[in-house]
Amino acid sequence: MSKRIVVDPVTRIEGHLRVEADIENGKIVDAYSSGTMVRLLEEILRGRDPRDAWAFVGRVCGVCTSTHSLTSVRCVEDALGIEVPPNAELVRNLMHCVLYMHDHVVHFYHLHAMDWVDVVAALKADPKKTSELAQSISKWPKSSPGYFADIQTRIQKFVESGQLGIFANGYWGHPAYKLPAEVNLIGLAHYLEALDWQKEIVKVQAIFGGKNPHPNYLVGGMACSINLDDVSGINAERLAYIHQLLKQGKEFINQVYIPDLMAIASFYKDWGAIGGGLGNYLVYGDLPTKGYRDTASYKFPSGAILNKDISKVYEVDLRKEDEVQEFITNSWYDYEGEGGKAKGLHPWKGESKINYTGPKPPFEHLDTSKEYSYLKTPRWKGNAMEVGPLARVLVGYAKGVEEYKAIVDKTLKDLDVPVAALFSTLGRTAARGLEAVLAADWALEFYDSLIANIKAGDTRMAEMSKFDPATWPKEALGVGHAEAPRGALAHWINIKDEKIANYQLVVPTTWNASPRDAKGQMSAYEAALIDTPVHDETQPLEIIRTIHSFDPCMACSVH
Amino acid sequence: MDNEMLEVKKQPTYYEEVIRKGYDRRDFMKFASMMAAFIGLEKSAIGQVAKAMETKSRIPIIWLHFQECTCCSESFIRSSHPMVADILLDMVSLDYTETLMAASGAQAEKSLKDTMKKYKGEYILCVEGSVPVAADGVYCMIGGKTSMHILEESAADAKAIIAWGSCASNGCVQSAKPNPTQATPIHKLIKGKPIIKVPGCPPIGEVMAGVIVHLLTFGTIPELDRVGRPKAFYSKRVHDSCYRRPYFDAGLFVETFDDENAKKGYCLYKVGCKGPSTYNACGVMKWNGGVSFPIQSGHGCIGCSEENFWDNGRLYDRASAFAGFGIESDADTIGKVALGATLVAVAGHAVATNIGKQKSIHDLETEGKASEHELPS
Amino acid sequence: MDNKYLRLPRLRRVYVWELPVRFYHWLNAGVILALIATGFYINNPLALMSQKEATQVYTMGWVRYVHFAAAYLFFFNFLFRIYWGFAGNKYANWKQFIPTSKRFFAEMWNVFKIDILMLKKDGKEQHHISIGHNAMAGFIYFLTFIAFAIQCLTGFGLYADMGGWWFPRMFAWVPSMFGGDMLTRDIHHWTMWFFILFAVVHVYLVFYHDYVEGRGEISSMGGGWKFIEEEVFEEKKYHTPNPRKKH
Ligand code: HEM
Ligand code: HEM
Ligand code: NFV
Ligand code: SF4
Ligand code: SF4
Ligand code: F3S
Ligand SMILES: [Mg+2]
């Protein structure tokens, strides 16, 4: 007999996620993932100015902030046939890389680490040994015994105060925690350091976009003009500031994040065989180096992998009616017209008509035999797909891109695990780290290209010739895509009479966290939970490990 | 493992914390005066700040998340003075926040209940996000309960409420027309509790931290303006502290993005800047540790701290569009049409007068001519 | 010939618009035109290019200065007119504007039939001869006064945080009532269109009355005099209700 357990709220994620899982003999045999908050921004966008859409959809999420705005301006530019100047592309790439650096680090330390790091056990660490260990894995300067001792006393006092704050009621002491005390202390120290670090790296976004979270974008380019001879523009001081931030950002990723990741991973290799799930991976591609239209120039190559078969990568076309479709069989929505709930819709024809049919709150359980989530269920050619860092790394690796091959092979070798270990909870978490390394390198590349371009005399930042609605066609369709930190993201727009007639977002977490489809196929979260061991039914530590490895963003997923 | 072991009764004060961290009394006073200056106090209040920090324990905070995007939490962790690690470890006890807390599910709910019970009437309730009231609240549920339910429960024994961001204080983007979920700001649902609105999408990190610092140092709510925002940060319009203001006064404007004027940093009024109608501290405090703010990076203010800013006209226009009249129909388009119609009506009336009142006009002319004849030339 | 005008009626001169009303009228007309012109400019200024220091150019500053100066004149002039509604002659009295009596409505309806619909009675043209305003005009001015009030409230509401004086600060509650400066500003802007439309129709009607009645309507706002047929005094037919007299 299986037992149904509920984890709600799932914390250390963005938004409102509920997981119900059936456990039998200490293992999950069935799982349901439900998004329980909806805002209906797609409805709110109807009738508005397409040029304003980036600001609205930007507010879909403040964690992967800027991603939706970027996707939106690309989407509108696609519809209106606008090609942005190279500088704007570079600035967008730079901001996007910075988002990766920020989001991945924050995820690792502040959202994921406490699944692996036992904060309370860190109090038992020997600062001297901790220091030795830290110095053996990284040349990061802040690793003296005194430094670790200070952190330890600070936490000791904190714990003794009896007010445990965010650490209260954690799963401390759970047998699934396997790190030596010293590694726990390093993790804890870097939790605090990363908190300090993250507010620095986003300054790059603030310089170009005015603020973070929610920096400003612009259809046609970027609003931050370049003027080397004026204090108001992007000038030498601003550029130098950015360079400095990027270098510091990279240093932290290489000297803190990656060594920590590798150290922690080496104690949890068993998680290289847990949480694999679907084995289907989807990537739209991003970070153009020769213009957004030239998909071959992307740093993140696009493609799909099915059934863990990395010998073959399929092409993806977001415009084709039968590739990306959204289903609502188990979602709290209705579709109008023929076919009703049973059909799948390509986002250009997408609808977002809400219809809650779940239990009346307060409730104990969802009725998972029918609709059970505010997420729709996206499918690629009918297949459930996993998106995210792992998908990107696998597609890059499968396509034989040198940068990916080098970094993936090295990591597998360092950890002494086979390629198959990538298809797992651990693989997801590791892939995120590798990506952060790549993003930090690429950011500096983009920076150099920006400098070179300005040097060559090109200071254009926005293409405004088609900004005036009077220049637009009466009707236009557009699609814009990006690789958000959590995976493949695209927006579809129908413009009619200068207004948004329809705007649909299909979001990474929608791919991963959606309810099952009409054929009963699970999406990535549910599939990954199957067979996950659960030591103590009252403590969902293993469940949140796997769920966290996806870095859920529910505000994104439902929007 | 049992957490009870960790529940030690003694609660250190800020002063003890600071001294323990290896600072001396002089450092502490410096920090206290910086805090005082930061929240805009006279010199005489420094002693008070220092005293408060020497004697108070960490304020318990419950931070709820409803219909939101978590950008307020993100902004909060961007604060550089005080830094968030220090706020979390030394100033407050953030007992519940779905974004950062270690515990999930039942354990998370326990944290919430524990604090509500143990610190009844003492905890600060922070709310990020709006509450959907349509369909009996089912558009936002946590742990099988509606956000409406959770808000009411946890507001009942709160000492004060902070409504973070435009979502909690104004409804923000999800309440933009047609507000399909009836997203509602906190002050419309909770009555009889002090509510501090800290609008902005998101608010500046240091503003959020500043509000908390004020609360814990003085144990009082900062002075609020007419609509409930702390005066310290919301009494001036972005326009009044904007460094591009001389260009505004001079009439030197950017006409389109990235034009010559944009490169010179002229005023962004004509490309839709809402700075003249937006109350926020951006021009003075700036963002992300003072690096920039929207206008400094070339984009107009979109008015993100104002009520209803999503429906106050389009981003790149100064005037509001009329719903239902098509996107280009701002007041002036309608005005021009009305003016045209009026002129046509007036002309029509003039013609009709000459026909309809032919007789009396004729009479007047005849009379005039008769008089003319009678007068000698 | 049965042309009544050929009987060459004796016209009597009536002092309708006292000097304060005339003064008020022209000052009002002047500042409103200035407020409209500067208001348009504030809404959508030219994008100047200048090699001068920003501090040496003050275009927008001046335009706004004129707007605010005119606004003060406008406001106090308006206050004065309200006062004169109690102190002035019967043609200036507040009862001329506010529809209180049945008579008022009857007259409005009458004016509507004659001046707008141009209805005839027994195949004959009809005349409505009023001495001060007719009831319809009075009512329109009443609406105008409401628009004045809206404009002053929203205008000073927006101005409240700009000026240092206590007077505009008294209006600081206005924007918060409307949910912010932006909507207040929009209302201020929309109300401007009422003035533009009013001015067009008003000037036309003044000319119209001058033309169809031949009693010097246009010049009346100059010298104050209107010329009224003796028989009007005799018939006392459609004369404006006399506020000093109980009807
Ligand atoms: C007939 C009377 C008035 C008209 C037609 C008028 C018209 C206008 C218009 C069209 C605007 C531009 C609004 C926009 O941006 O769309 C404006 C702005 C303004 N008006 Fe008036 N206005 C009048 C009376 C007043 C009064 C009595 C005041 C009182 C002080 C006032 C104060 C303002 C202020 C403060 C602004 C905003 C200026 C700025 O922020 O730069 N106005 N007015
Ligand atoms: C060629 C320009 C104008 C002429 C000849 C003129 C003439 C007159 C006359 C004769 C009256 C009294 C007639 C009646 O009650 O129907 C009057 C009243 C009035 N006019 Fe004008 N007008 C002119 C322009 C304006 C303008 C531009 C405005 C303002 C927008 C204006 C506002 C008013 C108002 C408010 C009254 C009511 C006066 C009162 O308080 O009793 N006028 N005008
Ligand atoms: N899922 C998702 Fe996002 C991301 N990354 C975006 O598209 O987090 Ni808020
Ligand atoms: S106010 Fe804005 S930034 Fe804050 S949660 Fe709401 S949408 Fe996000
Ligand atoms: S840029 Fe905006 S806030 Fe700054 S002066 Fe111009 S209108 Fe005002
Ligand atoms: S858009 Fe918001 S961030 Fe400041 S400058 Fe305007 S209030
Ligand atoms: Mg969608």
Short mmCIF file of N, CA, C and O in Angstrom, two decimals, chain C residues 23-42 63 66-79 81 140-152 188-203:
data_model
loop_
_atom_site.label_atom_id
_atom_site.label_comp_id
_atom_site.label_asym_id
_atom_site.label_seq_id
_atom_site.Cartn_x
_atom_site.Cartn_y
_atom_site.Cartn_z
N PHE C 23 -14.20 93.22 -16.81
CA PHE C 23 -12.78 93.04 -16.50
C PHE C 23 -12.50 91.55 -16.27
O PHE C 23 -11.58 90.97 -16.84
N TYR C 24 -13.36 90.96 -15.46
CA TYR C 24 -13.23 89.53 -15.18
C TYR C 24 -13.24 88.74 -16.49
O TYR C 24 -12.42 87.86 -16.72
N HIS C 25 -14.21 89.09 -17.36
CA HIS C 25 -14.38 88.32 -18.58
C HIS C 25 -13.13 88.32 -19.44
O HIS C 25 -12.67 87.28 -19.90
N TRP C 26 -12.57 89.48 -19.62
CA TRP C 26 -11.43 89.53 -20.56
C TRP C 26 -10.16 88.98 -19.95
O TRP C 26 -9.36 88.35 -20.62
N LEU C 27 -10.01 89.22 -18.63
CA LEU C 27 -8.85 88.61 -17.97
C LEU C 27 -8.99 87.08 -18.05
O LEU C 27 -8.05 86.37 -18.40
N ASN C 28 -10.18 86.62 -17.78
CA ASN C 28 -10.45 85.19 -17.82
C ASN C 28 -10.16 84.62 -19.20
O ASN C 28 -9.43 83.62 -19.34
N ALA C 29 -10.74 85.27 -20.22
CA ALA C 29 -10.52 84.78 -21.58
C ALA C 29 -9.03 84.74 -21.89
O ALA C 29 -8.51 83.77 -22.43
N GLY C 30 -8.33 85.79 -21.49
CA GLY C 30 -6.89 85.88 -21.77
C GLY C 30 -6.11 84.77 -21.10
O GLY C 30 -5.33 84.05 -21.74
N VAL C 31 -6.33 84.60 -19.78
CA VAL C 31 -5.51 83.60 -19.09
C VAL C 31 -5.88 82.19 -19.54
O VAL C 31 -5.01 81.33 -19.64
N ILE C 32 -7.14 81.98 -19.87
CA ILE C 32 -7.51 80.63 -20.32
C ILE C 32 -6.79 80.30 -21.63
O ILE C 32 -6.24 79.22 -21.80
N LEU C 33 -6.78 81.29 -22.53
CA LEU C 33 -6.06 81.04 -23.79
C LEU C 33 -4.58 80.77 -23.51
O LEU C 33 -3.97 79.86 -24.08
N ALA C 34 -4.03 81.52 -22.57
CA ALA C 34 -2.61 81.32 -22.23
C ALA C 34 -2.41 79.95 -21.59
O ALA C 34 -1.44 79.24 -21.89
N LEU C 35 -3.35 79.56 -20.72
CA LEU C 35 -3.21 78.25 -20.06
C LEU C 35 -3.33 77.11 -21.07
O LEU C 35 -2.63 76.10 -20.97
N ILE C 36 -4.22 77.29 -22.04
CA ILE C 36 -4.36 76.24 -23.06
C ILE C 36 -3.08 76.14 -23.88
O ILE C 36 -2.54 75.05 -24.09
N ALA C 37 -2.58 77.31 -24.31
CA ALA C 37 -1.37 77.29 -25.14
C ALA C 37 -0.20 76.69 -24.37
O ALA C 37 0.49 75.77 -24.85
N THR C 38 0.01 77.16 -23.15
CA THR C 38 1.15 76.63 -22.39
C THR C 38 0.90 75.18 -21.98
O THR C 38 1.83 74.38 -21.96
N GLY C 39 -0.35 74.86 -21.71
CA GLY C 39 -0.69 73.48 -21.34
C GLY C 39 -0.33 72.52 -22.45
O GLY C 39 0.27 71.47 -22.22
N PHE C 40 -0.69 72.89 -23.68
CA PHE C 40 -0.32 72.05 -24.82
C PHE C 40 1.18 71.89 -24.92
O PHE C 40 1.71 70.82 -25.19
N TYR C 41 1.86 72.98 -24.69
CA TYR C 41 3.31 72.92 -24.82
C TYR C 41 3.91 72.02 -23.73
O TYR C 41 4.79 71.20 -24.00
N ILE C 42 3.37 72.16 -22.53
CA ILE C 42 3.88 71.33 -21.44
C ILE C 42 3.66 69.85 -21.77
O ILE C 42 4.51 69.00 -21.54
N VAL C 63 7.78 78.39 -20.00
CA VAL C 63 6.42 77.99 -20.38
C VAL C 63 5.65 77.58 -19.13
O VAL C 63 4.50 77.98 -18.92
N VAL C 66 4.81 80.64 -17.05
CA VAL C 66 3.64 81.35 -17.56
C VAL C 66 2.37 80.59 -17.16
O VAL C 66 1.38 81.18 -16.73
N HIS C 67 2.43 79.28 -17.29
CA HIS C 67 1.26 78.47 -16.93
C HIS C 67 0.88 78.68 -15.46
O HIS C 67 -0.28 78.91 -15.14
N PHE C 68 1.88 78.65 -14.61
CA PHE C 68 1.58 78.77 -13.19
C PHE C 68 1.15 80.18 -12.82
O PHE C 68 0.25 80.39 -12.01
N ALA C 69 1.78 81.19 -13.45
CA ALA C 69 1.40 82.57 -13.18
C ALA C 69 -0.04 82.79 -13.65
O ALA C 69 -0.88 83.32 -12.92
N ALA C 70 -0.33 82.33 -14.86
CA ALA C 70 -1.68 82.46 -15.40
C ALA C 70 -2.66 81.70 -14.51
O ALA C 70 -3.79 82.14 -14.29
N ALA C 71 -2.19 80.58 -13.98
CA ALA C 71 -3.06 79.77 -13.13
C ALA C 71 -3.49 80.54 -11.88
O ALA C 71 -4.65 80.51 -11.49
N TYR C 72 -2.54 81.26 -11.29
CA TYR C 72 -2.87 82.06 -10.11
C TYR C 72 -3.88 83.14 -10.48
O TYR C 72 -4.88 83.35 -9.77
N LEU C 73 -3.63 83.86 -11.58
CA LEU C 73 -4.56 84.90 -12.02
C LEU C 73 -5.93 84.29 -12.23
O LEU C 73 -6.95 84.82 -11.79
N PHE C 74 -5.91 83.19 -12.92
CA PHE C 74 -7.15 82.50 -13.25
C PHE C 74 -7.93 82.15 -11.97
O PHE C 74 -9.12 82.40 -11.85
N PHE C 75 -7.20 81.62 -11.01
CA PHE C 75 -7.85 81.17 -9.79
C PHE C 75 -8.48 82.34 -9.02
O PHE C 75 -9.65 82.30 -8.64
N PHE C 76 -7.69 83.40 -8.82
CA PHE C 76 -8.21 84.50 -8.01
C PHE C 76 -9.28 85.28 -8.76
O PHE C 76 -10.24 85.78 -8.17
N ASN C 77 -9.13 85.34 -10.07
CA ASN C 77 -10.16 85.96 -10.89
C ASN C 77 -11.48 85.20 -10.74
O ASN C 77 -12.55 85.79 -10.59
N PHE C 78 -11.36 83.89 -10.72
CA PHE C 78 -12.51 83.02 -10.59
C PHE C 78 -13.18 83.22 -9.21
O PHE C 78 -14.39 83.38 -9.10
N LEU C 79 -12.32 83.30 -8.18
CA LEU C 79 -12.84 83.56 -6.84
C LEU C 79 -13.61 84.87 -6.81
O LEU C 79 -14.70 84.99 -6.24
N ARG C 81 -15.07 86.32 -9.25
CA ARG C 81 -16.35 86.22 -9.96
C ARG C 81 -17.42 85.58 -9.08
O ARG C 81 -18.59 85.97 -9.13
N ILE C 140 -24.75 76.74 -19.21
CA ILE C 140 -23.44 76.37 -19.77
C ILE C 140 -22.31 77.02 -18.96
O ILE C 140 -21.29 76.40 -18.66
N TYR C 141 -22.53 78.27 -18.56
CA TYR C 141 -21.49 78.93 -17.75
C TYR C 141 -21.35 78.22 -16.41
O TYR C 141 -20.26 78.13 -15.86
N PHE C 142 -22.47 77.71 -15.93
CA PHE C 142 -22.41 76.95 -14.68
C PHE C 142 -21.49 75.74 -14.85
O PHE C 142 -20.61 75.48 -14.02
N LEU C 143 -21.68 75.03 -15.96
CA LEU C 143 -20.79 73.90 -16.24
C LEU C 143 -19.35 74.38 -16.35
O LEU C 143 -18.41 73.72 -15.88
N THR C 144 -19.20 75.53 -16.98
CA THR C 144 -17.86 76.09 -17.13
C THR C 144 -17.23 76.32 -15.75
O THR C 144 -16.06 76.04 -15.55
N PHE C 145 -18.04 76.82 -14.84
CA PHE C 145 -17.50 77.07 -13.51
C PHE C 145 -17.07 75.77 -12.83
O PHE C 145 -16.08 75.72 -12.12
N ILE C 146 -17.85 74.72 -13.09
CA ILE C 146 -17.44 73.43 -12.52
C ILE C 146 -16.09 73.01 -13.12
O ILE C 146 -15.18 72.57 -12.42
N ALA C 147 -15.98 73.20 -14.43
CA ALA C 147 -14.70 72.87 -15.07
C ALA C 147 -13.59 73.73 -14.49
O ALA C 147 -12.47 73.25 -14.28
N PHE C 148 -13.89 75.02 -14.22
CA PHE C 148 -12.89 75.89 -13.57
C PHE C 148 -12.42 75.24 -12.28
O PHE C 148 -11.23 75.18 -11.98
N ALA C 149 -13.40 74.78 -11.51
CA ALA C 149 -13.08 74.22 -10.20
C ALA C 149 -12.22 72.97 -10.36
O ALA C 149 -11.22 72.79 -9.66
N ILE C 150 -12.60 72.09 -11.32
CA ILE C 150 -11.81 70.88 -11.55
C ILE C 150 -10.38 71.26 -11.91
O ILE C 150 -9.40 70.72 -11.39
N GLN C 151 -10.28 72.23 -12.81
CA GLN C 151 -8.97 72.62 -13.28
C GLN C 151 -8.11 73.20 -12.15
O GLN C 151 -6.93 72.93 -12.07
N CYS C 152 -8.75 73.96 -11.29
CA CYS C 152 -7.99 74.54 -10.18
C CYS C 152 -7.59 73.46 -9.19
O CYS C 152 -6.45 73.44 -8.71
N HIS C 188 -6.72 66.73 -15.63
CA HIS C 188 -6.39 68.13 -15.92
C HIS C 188 -6.33 68.34 -17.44
O HIS C 188 -6.86 69.32 -17.97
N HIS C 189 -5.71 67.40 -18.10
CA HIS C 189 -5.54 67.50 -19.54
C HIS C 189 -6.89 67.37 -20.27
O HIS C 189 -7.21 68.13 -21.17
N TRP C 190 -7.67 66.38 -19.86
CA TRP C 190 -8.96 66.18 -20.53
C TRP C 190 -9.86 67.39 -20.35
O TRP C 190 -10.58 67.79 -21.27
N THR C 191 -9.83 67.95 -19.14
CA THR C 191 -10.72 69.09 -18.87
C THR C 191 -10.37 70.27 -19.77
O THR C 191 -11.23 71.06 -20.14
N MET C 192 -9.11 70.38 -20.13
CA MET C 192 -8.71 71.45 -21.05
C MET C 192 -9.56 71.43 -22.31
O MET C 192 -9.92 72.48 -22.84
N TRP C 193 -9.87 70.23 -22.78
CA TRP C 193 -10.64 70.15 -24.02
C TRP C 193 -12.03 70.75 -23.87
O TRP C 193 -12.59 71.28 -24.81
N PHE C 194 -12.55 70.68 -22.67
CA PHE C 194 -13.84 71.33 -22.44
C PHE C 194 -13.72 72.83 -22.73
O PHE C 194 -14.58 73.43 -23.36
N PHE C 195 -12.64 73.42 -22.27
CA PHE C 195 -12.45 74.87 -22.48
C PHE C 195 -12.32 75.21 -23.96
O PHE C 195 -12.86 76.21 -24.43
N ILE C 196 -11.60 74.36 -24.66
CA ILE C 196 -11.41 74.63 -26.09
C ILE C 196 -12.75 74.58 -26.81
O ILE C 196 -13.11 75.49 -27.57
N LEU C 197 -13.50 73.55 -26.53
CA LEU C 197 -14.80 73.41 -27.20
C LEU C 197 -15.74 74.53 -26.78
O LEU C 197 -16.44 75.13 -27.59
N PHE C 198 -15.71 74.85 -25.49
CA PHE C 198 -16.56 75.93 -25.01
C PHE C 198 -16.23 77.22 -25.74
O PHE C 198 -17.14 77.94 -26.19
N ALA C 199 -14.94 77.55 -25.83
CA ALA C 199 -14.55 78.82 -26.43
C ALA C 199 -15.07 78.92 -27.86
O ALA C 199 -15.60 79.97 -28.27
N VAL C 200 -14.96 77.84 -28.60
CA VAL C 200 -15.41 77.87 -30.00
C VAL C 200 -16.91 78.14 -30.07
O VAL C 200 -17.38 79.05 -30.76
N VAL C 201 -17.65 77.35 -29.32
CA VAL C 201 -19.11 77.48 -29.37
C VAL C 201 -19.54 78.85 -28.82
O VAL C 201 -20.40 79.53 -29.38
N HIS C 202 -18.91 79.24 -27.74
CA HIS C 202 -19.25 80.50 -27.08
C HIS C 202 -19.05 81.68 -28.01
O HIS C 202 -19.95 82.51 -28.19
N VAL C 203 -17.89 81.76 -28.62
CA VAL C 203 -17.62 82.90 -29.50
C VAL C 203 -18.59 82.89 -30.68
O VAL C 203 -19.15 83.92 -31.06
#
